[in-house]
């Protein structure tokens, strides 16, 4: 398998596409649809004596554009079969109903989280600027556990929801080493957003923590992420991100303790300060993911769109020696 780095101007860092060139030519993710990305991917294939027309199959980790952007174009040239988890397939295909349900859900959350009107307008404009005329692929949906042969090994799809509803990692063995293509479920530097990156996900933090625990338990030898460099100790990195969320949970509870009852936007402002661009969605989304998780654990109480600490939580916070709150999942 070859990693093909592709540039990306977004905050998560350069994207990766992965190439298996065996009996079938299989790509996992494609990068975005920008001209630069297309040239980089074409050049990388050309170096190996391949072109878009040779691609037999494309597996997509999730619906975000920086992973799926060129899938339609490659399919148009090659007739490649494109696969994605059933939860994300309609968005990738550009299904109008799926997109409009997503936009409606976002508007509901703008209201519920308390995002100021100026911020909502920034997000609406940002969404509109993403409506570019790009070829969308026909997608063959799969479910958790699906397998795809690549040469003398196979890729097993493992649903790892949270950051996106259909996010899937693909596990495989190579020369006795247990590897995983981790998409945005496990990144080496950045902690993937939950709550704002896909507003369709119910209980996003719980789902994400379980996906991370799955990576800890699998104890892979190496992970190949959707952005940046390979990860040599995936279990350690996944454990680190779980702990990062326990530290964040402490900060959410500490904010409620200091500020009194407040909405997700107010908690977000306390955690992250002023936000710009897509972070206007990701900041309160992440705060909401925590508040919703803590509410289900009985640690916070929701009244209308505001949250407050449950009885005795303030005392337990004051008694903590370290600034992290154990999360159940
Ligand atoms: Zn993503
Ligand atoms: Zn990504």
CSV table of C-alpha atoms and ligand atoms in Angstrom, one decimal:
chain,number,residue,atom,x,y,z
A,1,UNK,CA,0.0,0.0,0.0
A,2,UNK,CA,1.2,3.5,-0.8
A,3,UNK,CA,0.3,6.7,1.0
A,4,UNK,CA,-0.3,9.7,-1.4
A,5,UNK,CA,-0.1,13.0,0.5
A,6,UNK,CA,-2.5,15.7,-1.0
A,7,UNK,CA,-2.5,19.3,-0.1
A,8,UNK,CA,-5.4,20.8,1.8
A,9,UNK,CA,-5.7,24.4,3.1
A,10,UNK,CA,-8.0,23.3,6.0
A,11,UNK,CA,-6.9,23.2,9.6
A,12,UNK,CA,-6.6,19.4,9.9
A,13,UNK,CA,-3.5,19.4,7.6
A,14,UNK,CA,-2.7,17.7,4.4
A,15,UNK,CA,-5.0,14.9,3.3
A,16,UNK,CA,-3.9,11.4,2.4
A,17,UNK,CA,-5.2,9.0,-0.3
A,18,UNK,CA,-4.1,5.4,0.0
A,19,UNK,CA,-3.4,3.2,-3.0
A,20,UNK,CA,-3.5,-0.6,-3.2
A,21,UNK,CA,-2.2,-1.7,-6.6
A,22,UNK,CA,-2.8,-5.5,-6.8
A,23,UNK,CA,-5.2,-7.5,-8.9
A,24,UNK,CA,-7.5,-4.5,-8.5
A,25,UNK,CA,-6.5,-0.9,-8.2
A,26,UNK,CA,-8.1,0.4,-5.0
A,27,UNK,CA,-8.1,3.9,-3.6
A,28,UNK,CA,-9.1,4.8,-0.1
A,29,UNK,CA,-10.2,8.4,0.0
A,30,UNK,CA,-9.4,10.9,-2.8
A,31,UNK,CA,-8.6,14.2,-1.3
A,32,UNK,CA,-10.7,17.3,-2.2
A,33,UNK,CA,-11.7,18.5,-5.7
A,34,UNK,CA,-9.3,21.4,-6.1
A,35,UNK,CA,-7.2,21.5,-9.3
A,36,UNK,CA,-3.9,21.2,-7.2
A,37,UNK,CA,-5.2,18.0,-5.6
A,38,UNK,CA,-6.2,16.5,-8.9
A,39,UNK,CA,-2.8,17.2,-10.3
A,40,UNK,CA,-1.1,15.7,-7.3
A,41,UNK,CA,-3.2,12.6,-7.4
A,42,UNK,CA,-2.7,12.2,-11.2
A,43,UNK,CA,1.0,12.6,-10.8
A,44,UNK,CA,1.2,10.1,-8.0
A,45,UNK,CA,-0.7,7.5,-10.1
A,46,UNK,CA,1.3,8.4,-13.2
A,47,UNK,CA,4.6,7.6,-11.3
A,48,UNK,CA,3.2,4.1,-10.8
A,49,UNK,CA,2.1,3.8,-14.4
A,50,UNK,CA,-1.5,4.3,-13.6
A,51,UNK,CA,-4.2,6.9,-14.3
A,52,UNK,CA,-7.7,7.7,-13.1
A,53,UNK,CA,-9.1,5.3,-15.8
A,54,UNK,CA,-7.3,2.4,-14.1
A,55,UNK,CA,-9.0,2.7,-10.7
A,56,UNK,CA,-11.3,-0.2,-10.1
A,57,UNK,CA,-12.7,0.6,-6.6
A,58,UNK,CA,-12.8,3.6,-4.3
A,59,UNK,CA,-13.5,3.2,-0.5
A,60,UNK,CA,-14.5,6.4,1.3
A,61,UNK,CA,-13.9,6.8,5.0
A,62,UNK,CA,-16.7,9.5,5.4
A,63,UNK,CA,-18.6,12.1,3.5
A,64,UNK,CA,-16.4,15.2,4.2
A,65,UNK,CA,-15.4,16.9,1.0
A,66,UNK,CA,-11.7,16.7,1.6
A,67,UNK,CA,-11.9,12.9,1.5
A,68,UNK,CA,-14.5,12.4,-1.3
A,69,UNK,CA,-13.9,15.3,-3.6
A,70,UNK,CA,-12.5,13.5,-6.7
A,71,UNK,CA,-14.5,10.3,-6.3
A,72,UNK,CA,-17.1,11.4,-8.9
A,73,UNK,CA,-14.6,12.4,-11.5
A,74,UNK,CA,-12.5,9.2,-11.1
A,75,UNK,CA,-15.7,7.2,-11.4
A,76,UNK,CA,-16.7,9.0,-14.5
A,77,UNK,CA,-13.3,8.2,-16.1
A,78,UNK,CA,-13.0,4.6,-14.9
A,79,UNK,CA,-16.4,3.3,-14.0
A,80,UNK,CA,-14.9,2.5,-10.6
A,81,UNK,CA,-17.3,1.2,-7.9
A,82,UNK,CA,-17.4,3.7,-5.0
A,83,UNK,CA,-18.2,2.4,-1.5
A,84,UNK,CA,-19.2,4.3,1.6
A,85,UNK,CA,-21.0,3.5,4.8
A,86,UNK,CA,-24.8,3.6,4.3
A,87,UNK,CA,-25.2,6.5,6.8
A,88,UNK,CA,-23.0,8.8,4.6
A,89,UNK,CA,-23.8,7.4,1.1
A,90,UNK,CA,-26.7,9.8,0.3
A,91,UNK,CA,-24.6,12.9,1.2
A,92,UNK,CA,-21.8,11.7,-1.0
A,93,UNK,CA,-24.2,11.2,-3.9
A,94,UNK,CA,-25.4,14.7,-3.5
A,95,UNK,CA,-28.9,13.6,-2.6
A,96,UNK,CA,-31.0,16.8,-2.2
A,97,UNK,CA,-33.2,15.5,0.6
A,98,UNK,CA,-30.3,14.4,2.7
A,99,UNK,CA,-28.6,17.7,2.3
A,100,UNK,CA,-31.7,19.7,3.1
A,101,UNK,CA,-32.3,17.6,6.2
A,102,UNK,CA,-28.8,18.3,7.3
A,103,UNK,CA,-29.2,22.1,6.8
A,104,UNK,CA,-32.5,22.0,8.7
A,105,UNK,CA,-30.8,20.2,11.6
A,106,UNK,CA,-28.0,22.8,11.6
A,107,UNK,CA,-30.5,25.7,11.8
A,108,UNK,CA,-32.2,23.9,14.7
A,109,UNK,CA,-28.9,23.7,16.5
A,110,UNK,CA,-28.0,27.3,15.7
A,111,UNK,CA,-31.1,28.2,17.7
A,112,UNK,CA,-30.7,25.6,20.5
A,113,UNK,CA,-27.0,26.3,21.0
A,114,UNK,CA,-27.5,30.1,21.0
A,115,UNK,CA,-25.2,31.0,18.1
A,116,UNK,CA,-25.5,34.7,17.5
A,117,UNK,CA,-27.1,35.8,14.1
A,118,UNK,CA,-23.8,37.1,12.7
A,119,UNK,CA,-22.2,33.7,13.3
A,120,UNK,CA,-25.1,31.9,11.7
A,121,UNK,CA,-24.7,34.1,8.6
A,122,UNK,CA,-21.0,33.2,8.4
A,123,UNK,CA,-21.9,29.5,8.5
A,124,UNK,CA,-24.6,29.8,5.9
A,125,UNK,CA,-22.3,31.6,3.5
A,126,UNK,CA,-19.6,29.1,4.1
A,127,UNK,CA,-22.1,26.2,3.3
A,128,UNK,CA,-23.2,28.0,0.1
A,129,UNK,CA,-19.5,28.5,-1.0
A,130,UNK,CA,-19.2,24.7,-0.8
A,131,UNK,CA,-21.9,24.2,-3.3
A,132,UNK,CA,-19.5,23.9,-6.2
A,133,UNK,CA,-20.4,22.1,-9.5
A,134,UNK,CA,-18.5,18.9,-8.8
A,135,UNK,CA,-19.3,15.5,-10.2
A,136,UNK,CA,-20.8,13.3,-7.5
A,137,UNK,CA,-20.3,9.5,-7.7
A,138,UNK,CA,-22.9,6.8,-7.5
A,139,UNK,CA,-22.2,5.0,-4.2
A,140,UNK,CA,-22.6,1.4,-3.2
A,141,UNK,CA,-23.4,1.5,0.5
A,142,UNK,CA,-21.8,-0.9,3.0
A,143,UNK,CA,-22.4,-1.7,6.7
A,144,UNK,CA,-20.0,-2.4,9.6
A,145,UNK,CA,-18.0,-5.6,9.0
A,146,UNK,CA,-18.0,-5.5,5.2
A,147,UNK,CA,-14.8,-6.8,3.6
A,148,UNK,CA,-13.0,-5.8,0.4
A,149,UNK,CA,-10.2,-7.9,-1.1
A,150,UNK,CA,-7.0,-6.2,-2.0
A,151,UNK,CA,-4.4,-8.5,-3.5
A,152,UNK,CA,-3.5,-11.2,-0.9
A,153,UNK,CA,-5.1,-9.4,2.0
A,154,UNK,CA,-8.5,-7.8,2.7
A,155,UNK,CA,-9.8,-4.6,4.2
A,156,UNK,CA,-12.4,-4.9,6.9
A,157,UNK,CA,-14.8,-2.0,7.4
A,158,UNK,CA,-15.2,-1.0,11.1
A,159,UNK,CA,-17.8,1.6,11.8
A,160,UNK,CA,-16.2,4.4,14.0
A,161,UNK,CA,-19.0,7.0,14.2
A,162,UNK,CA,-18.8,10.3,16.1
A,163,UNK,CA,-16.9,12.8,14.0
A,164,UNK,CA,-19.3,11.7,11.1
A,165,UNK,CA,-22.3,9.4,11.1
A,166,UNK,CA,-20.8,7.0,8.6
A,167,UNK,CA,-17.1,7.3,9.6
A,168,UNK,CA,-15.4,4.0,9.0
A,169,UNK,CA,-11.9,2.7,9.5
A,170,UNK,CA,-10.5,-0.1,7.4
A,171,UNK,CA,-8.3,-2.8,9.2
A,172,UNK,CA,-5.9,-5.1,7.3
A,173,UNK,CA,-2.8,-7.2,7.7
A,174,UNK,CA,0.4,-6.6,5.8
A,175,UNK,CA,3.5,-8.9,6.3
A,176,UNK,CA,2.1,-10.0,9.7
A,177,UNK,CA,1.6,-6.4,10.8
A,178,UNK,CA,-1.9,-5.3,11.9
A,179,UNK,CA,-2.7,-2.0,10.4
A,180,UNK,CA,-5.7,0.4,10.1
A,181,UNK,CA,-6.6,3.1,7.7
A,182,UNK,CA,-8.1,5.4,10.4
A,183,UNK,CA,-9.7,8.3,8.3
A,184,UNK,CA,-10.5,11.1,10.7
A,185,UNK,CA,-11.2,8.8,13.6
A,186,UNK,CA,-7.6,8.9,14.7
A,187,UNK,CA,-5.3,11.8,13.6
A,188,UNK,CA,-1.7,12.3,14.8
A,189,UNK,CA,-1.9,16.0,15.7
A,190,UNK,CA,-5.4,17.4,15.6
A,191,UNK,CA,-8.3,16.1,17.7
A,192,UNK,CA,-11.2,15.4,15.3
A,193,UNK,CA,-14.3,17.6,16.0
A,194,UNK,CA,-17.4,15.9,17.4
A,195,UNK,CA,-20.8,17.5,17.5
A,196,UNK,CA,-20.3,20.2,14.9
A,197,UNK,CA,-18.6,18.2,12.0
A,198,UNK,CA,-21.7,16.1,11.4
A,199,UNK,CA,-24.9,17.4,13.2
A,200,UNK,CA,-26.8,14.2,12.3
A,201,UNK,CA,-24.9,12.1,14.9
A,202,UNK,CA,-26.9,11.3,18.0
A,203,UNK,CA,-24.8,11.1,21.2
A,204,UNK,CA,-21.6,12.0,19.2
A,205,UNK,CA,-19.2,12.0,22.1
A,206,UNK,CA,-20.3,8.6,23.4
A,207,UNK,CA,-20.0,7.1,19.9
A,208,UNK,CA,-16.6,8.7,19.4
A,209,UNK,CA,-15.2,7.5,22.8
A,210,UNK,CA,-16.4,3.9,21.9
A,211,UNK,CA,-14.7,4.1,18.5
A,212,UNK,CA,-11.5,5.2,20.2
A,213,UNK,CA,-11.8,2.4,22.8
A,214,UNK,CA,-12.2,0.0,19.9
A,215,UNK,CA,-8.8,1.3,18.5
A,216,UNK,CA,-7.2,0.9,22.0
A,217,UNK,CA,-8.6,-2.7,22.3
A,218,UNK,CA,-7.5,-3.7,18.7
A,219,UNK,CA,-4.0,-2.6,19.6
A,220,UNK,CA,-2.9,-2.1,15.9
A,221,UNK,CA,0.7,-2.0,15.0
A,222,UNK,CA,0.2,1.2,12.9
A,223,UNK,CA,-2.5,3.6,11.8
A,224,UNK,CA,-2.7,5.4,8.5
A,225,UNK,CA,-4.8,8.6,9.1
A,226,UNK,CA,-6.8,10.7,6.8
A,227,UNK,CA,-4.5,13.6,7.4
A,228,UNK,CA,-0.7,13.9,8.0
A,229,UNK,CA,1.8,11.2,9.0
A,230,UNK,CA,1.3,7.6,10.0
A,231,UNK,CA,0.8,6.8,13.7
A,232,UNK,CA,3.2,4.2,15.2
A,233,UNK,CA,1.3,3.5,18.4
A,234,UNK,CA,-2.5,3.9,17.6
A,235,UNK,CA,-3.6,2.5,21.0
A,236,UNK,CA,-1.5,5.1,22.8
A,237,UNK,CA,-2.8,7.9,20.6
A,238,UNK,CA,-6.5,6.8,21.0
A,239,UNK,CA,-6.0,6.6,24.8
A,240,UNK,CA,-4.5,10.1,24.7
A,241,UNK,CA,-7.6,11.5,22.9
A,242,UNK,CA,-10.0,9.8,25.3
A,243,UNK,CA,-8.1,11.5,28.2
A,244,UNK,CA,-8.1,14.8,26.3
A,245,UNK,CA,-11.9,14.6,26.3
A,246,UNK,CA,-11.9,13.9,30.1
A,247,UNK,CA,-9.9,17.1,30.5
A,248,UNK,CA,-12.3,18.9,28.3
A,249,UNK,CA,-15.3,17.6,30.3
A,250,UNK,CA,-13.7,19.0,33.4
A,251,UNK,CA,-13.4,22.4,31.7
A,252,UNK,CA,-17.1,22.3,30.7
A,253,UNK,CA,-18.1,21.5,34.2
A,254,UNK,CA,-15.8,24.1,35.6
A,255,UNK,CA,-17.4,26.7,33.2
A,256,UNK,CA,-20.9,25.8,34.5
A,257,UNK,CA,-19.6,26.1,38.1
A,258,UNK,CA,-18.3,29.6,37.5
A,259,UNK,CA,-20.9,30.9,35.1
A,260,UNK,CA,-24.1,29.3,36.4
A,261,UNK,CA,-26.7,28.0,34.0
A,262,UNK,CA,-25.9,28.7,30.4
A,263,UNK,CA,-26.2,27.5,26.8
A,264,UNK,CA,-23.7,25.7,24.6
A,265,UNK,CA,-22.5,29.0,22.9
A,266,UNK,CA,-21.6,30.5,26.3
A,267,UNK,CA,-19.7,27.4,27.3
A,268,UNK,CA,-17.9,27.4,23.9
A,269,UNK,CA,-16.9,31.1,24.4
A,270,UNK,CA,-15.5,30.2,27.8
A,271,UNK,CA,-13.5,27.2,26.4
A,272,UNK,CA,-12.4,28.5,23.0
A,273,UNK,CA,-12.8,32.3,23.1
A,274,UNK,CA,-13.7,34.1,19.9
A,275,UNK,CA,-14.3,31.8,16.9
A,276,UNK,CA,-14.0,32.3,13.2
A,277,UNK,CA,-15.2,30.5,10.1
A,278,UNK,CA,-16.2,26.8,10.5
A,279,UNK,CA,-15.1,26.9,14.1
A,280,UNK,CA,-18.3,29.0,14.8
A,281,UNK,CA,-20.0,25.6,14.3
A,282,UNK,CA,-17.3,23.3,15.7
A,283,UNK,CA,-16.8,25.2,19.0
A,284,UNK,CA,-20.4,25.1,20.3
A,285,UNK,CA,-20.9,21.7,18.6
A,286,UNK,CA,-18.1,20.2,20.7
A,287,UNK,CA,-19.4,21.9,23.8
A,288,UNK,CA,-22.9,20.5,23.1
A,289,UNK,CA,-21.4,17.0,22.5
A,290,UNK,CA,-19.9,17.2,26.1
A,291,UNK,CA,-23.0,18.8,27.7
A,292,UNK,CA,-25.3,16.2,26.1
A,293,UNK,CA,-23.0,13.4,27.3
A,294,UNK,CA,-22.8,14.8,30.8
A,295,UNK,CA,-26.5,15.2,30.9
A,296,UNK,CA,-27.1,11.6,30.1
A,297,UNK,CA,-24.7,10.6,32.8
A,298,UNK,CA,-26.7,12.8,35.3
A,299,UNK,CA,-23.8,15.1,35.9
A,300,UNK,CA,-25.5,18.2,34.4
A,301,UNK,CA,-29.2,19.1,34.1
A,302,UNK,CA,-30.7,20.7,31.0
A,303,UNK,CA,-33.4,23.3,31.5
A,304,UNK,CA,-34.7,24.7,28.1
A,305,UNK,CA,-31.5,25.4,26.2
A,306,UNK,CA,-29.4,25.9,29.3
A,307,UNK,CA,-27.4,23.5,31.4
A,308,UNK,CA,-26.4,23.6,35.1
A,309,UNK,CA,-24.5,21.3,37.4
A,310,UNK,CA,-26.4,18.5,39.1
A,311,UNK,CA,-26.5,18.5,42.9
A,312,UNK,CA,-23.2,17.8,44.6
A,313,UNK,CA,-21.2,18.0,41.4
A,314,UNK,CA,-19.7,21.4,42.4
A,315,UNK,CA,-18.4,19.7,45.6
A,316,UNK,CA,-16.9,16.8,43.7
A,317,UNK,CA,-15.2,19.2,41.3
A,318,UNK,CA,-13.7,21.1,44.2
A,319,UNK,CA,-12.4,17.8,45.6
A,320,UNK,CA,-10.6,16.7,42.4
A,321,UNK,CA,-6.8,16.6,42.6
A,322,UNK,CA,-6.4,16.6,38.8
A,323,UNK,CA,-8.4,18.6,36.2
A,324,UNK,CA,-10.1,15.8,34.4
A,325,UNK,CA,-13.5,14.2,34.8
A,326,UNK,CA,-13.9,10.5,34.2
A,327,UNK,CA,-16.3,9.8,31.4
A,328,UNK,CA,-18.5,6.7,31.0
A,329,UNK,CA,-19.1,5.2,27.6
B,1,LIG,ZN1,-13.8,14.7,8.6
B,2,LIG,ZN1,-10.7,15.2,7.3
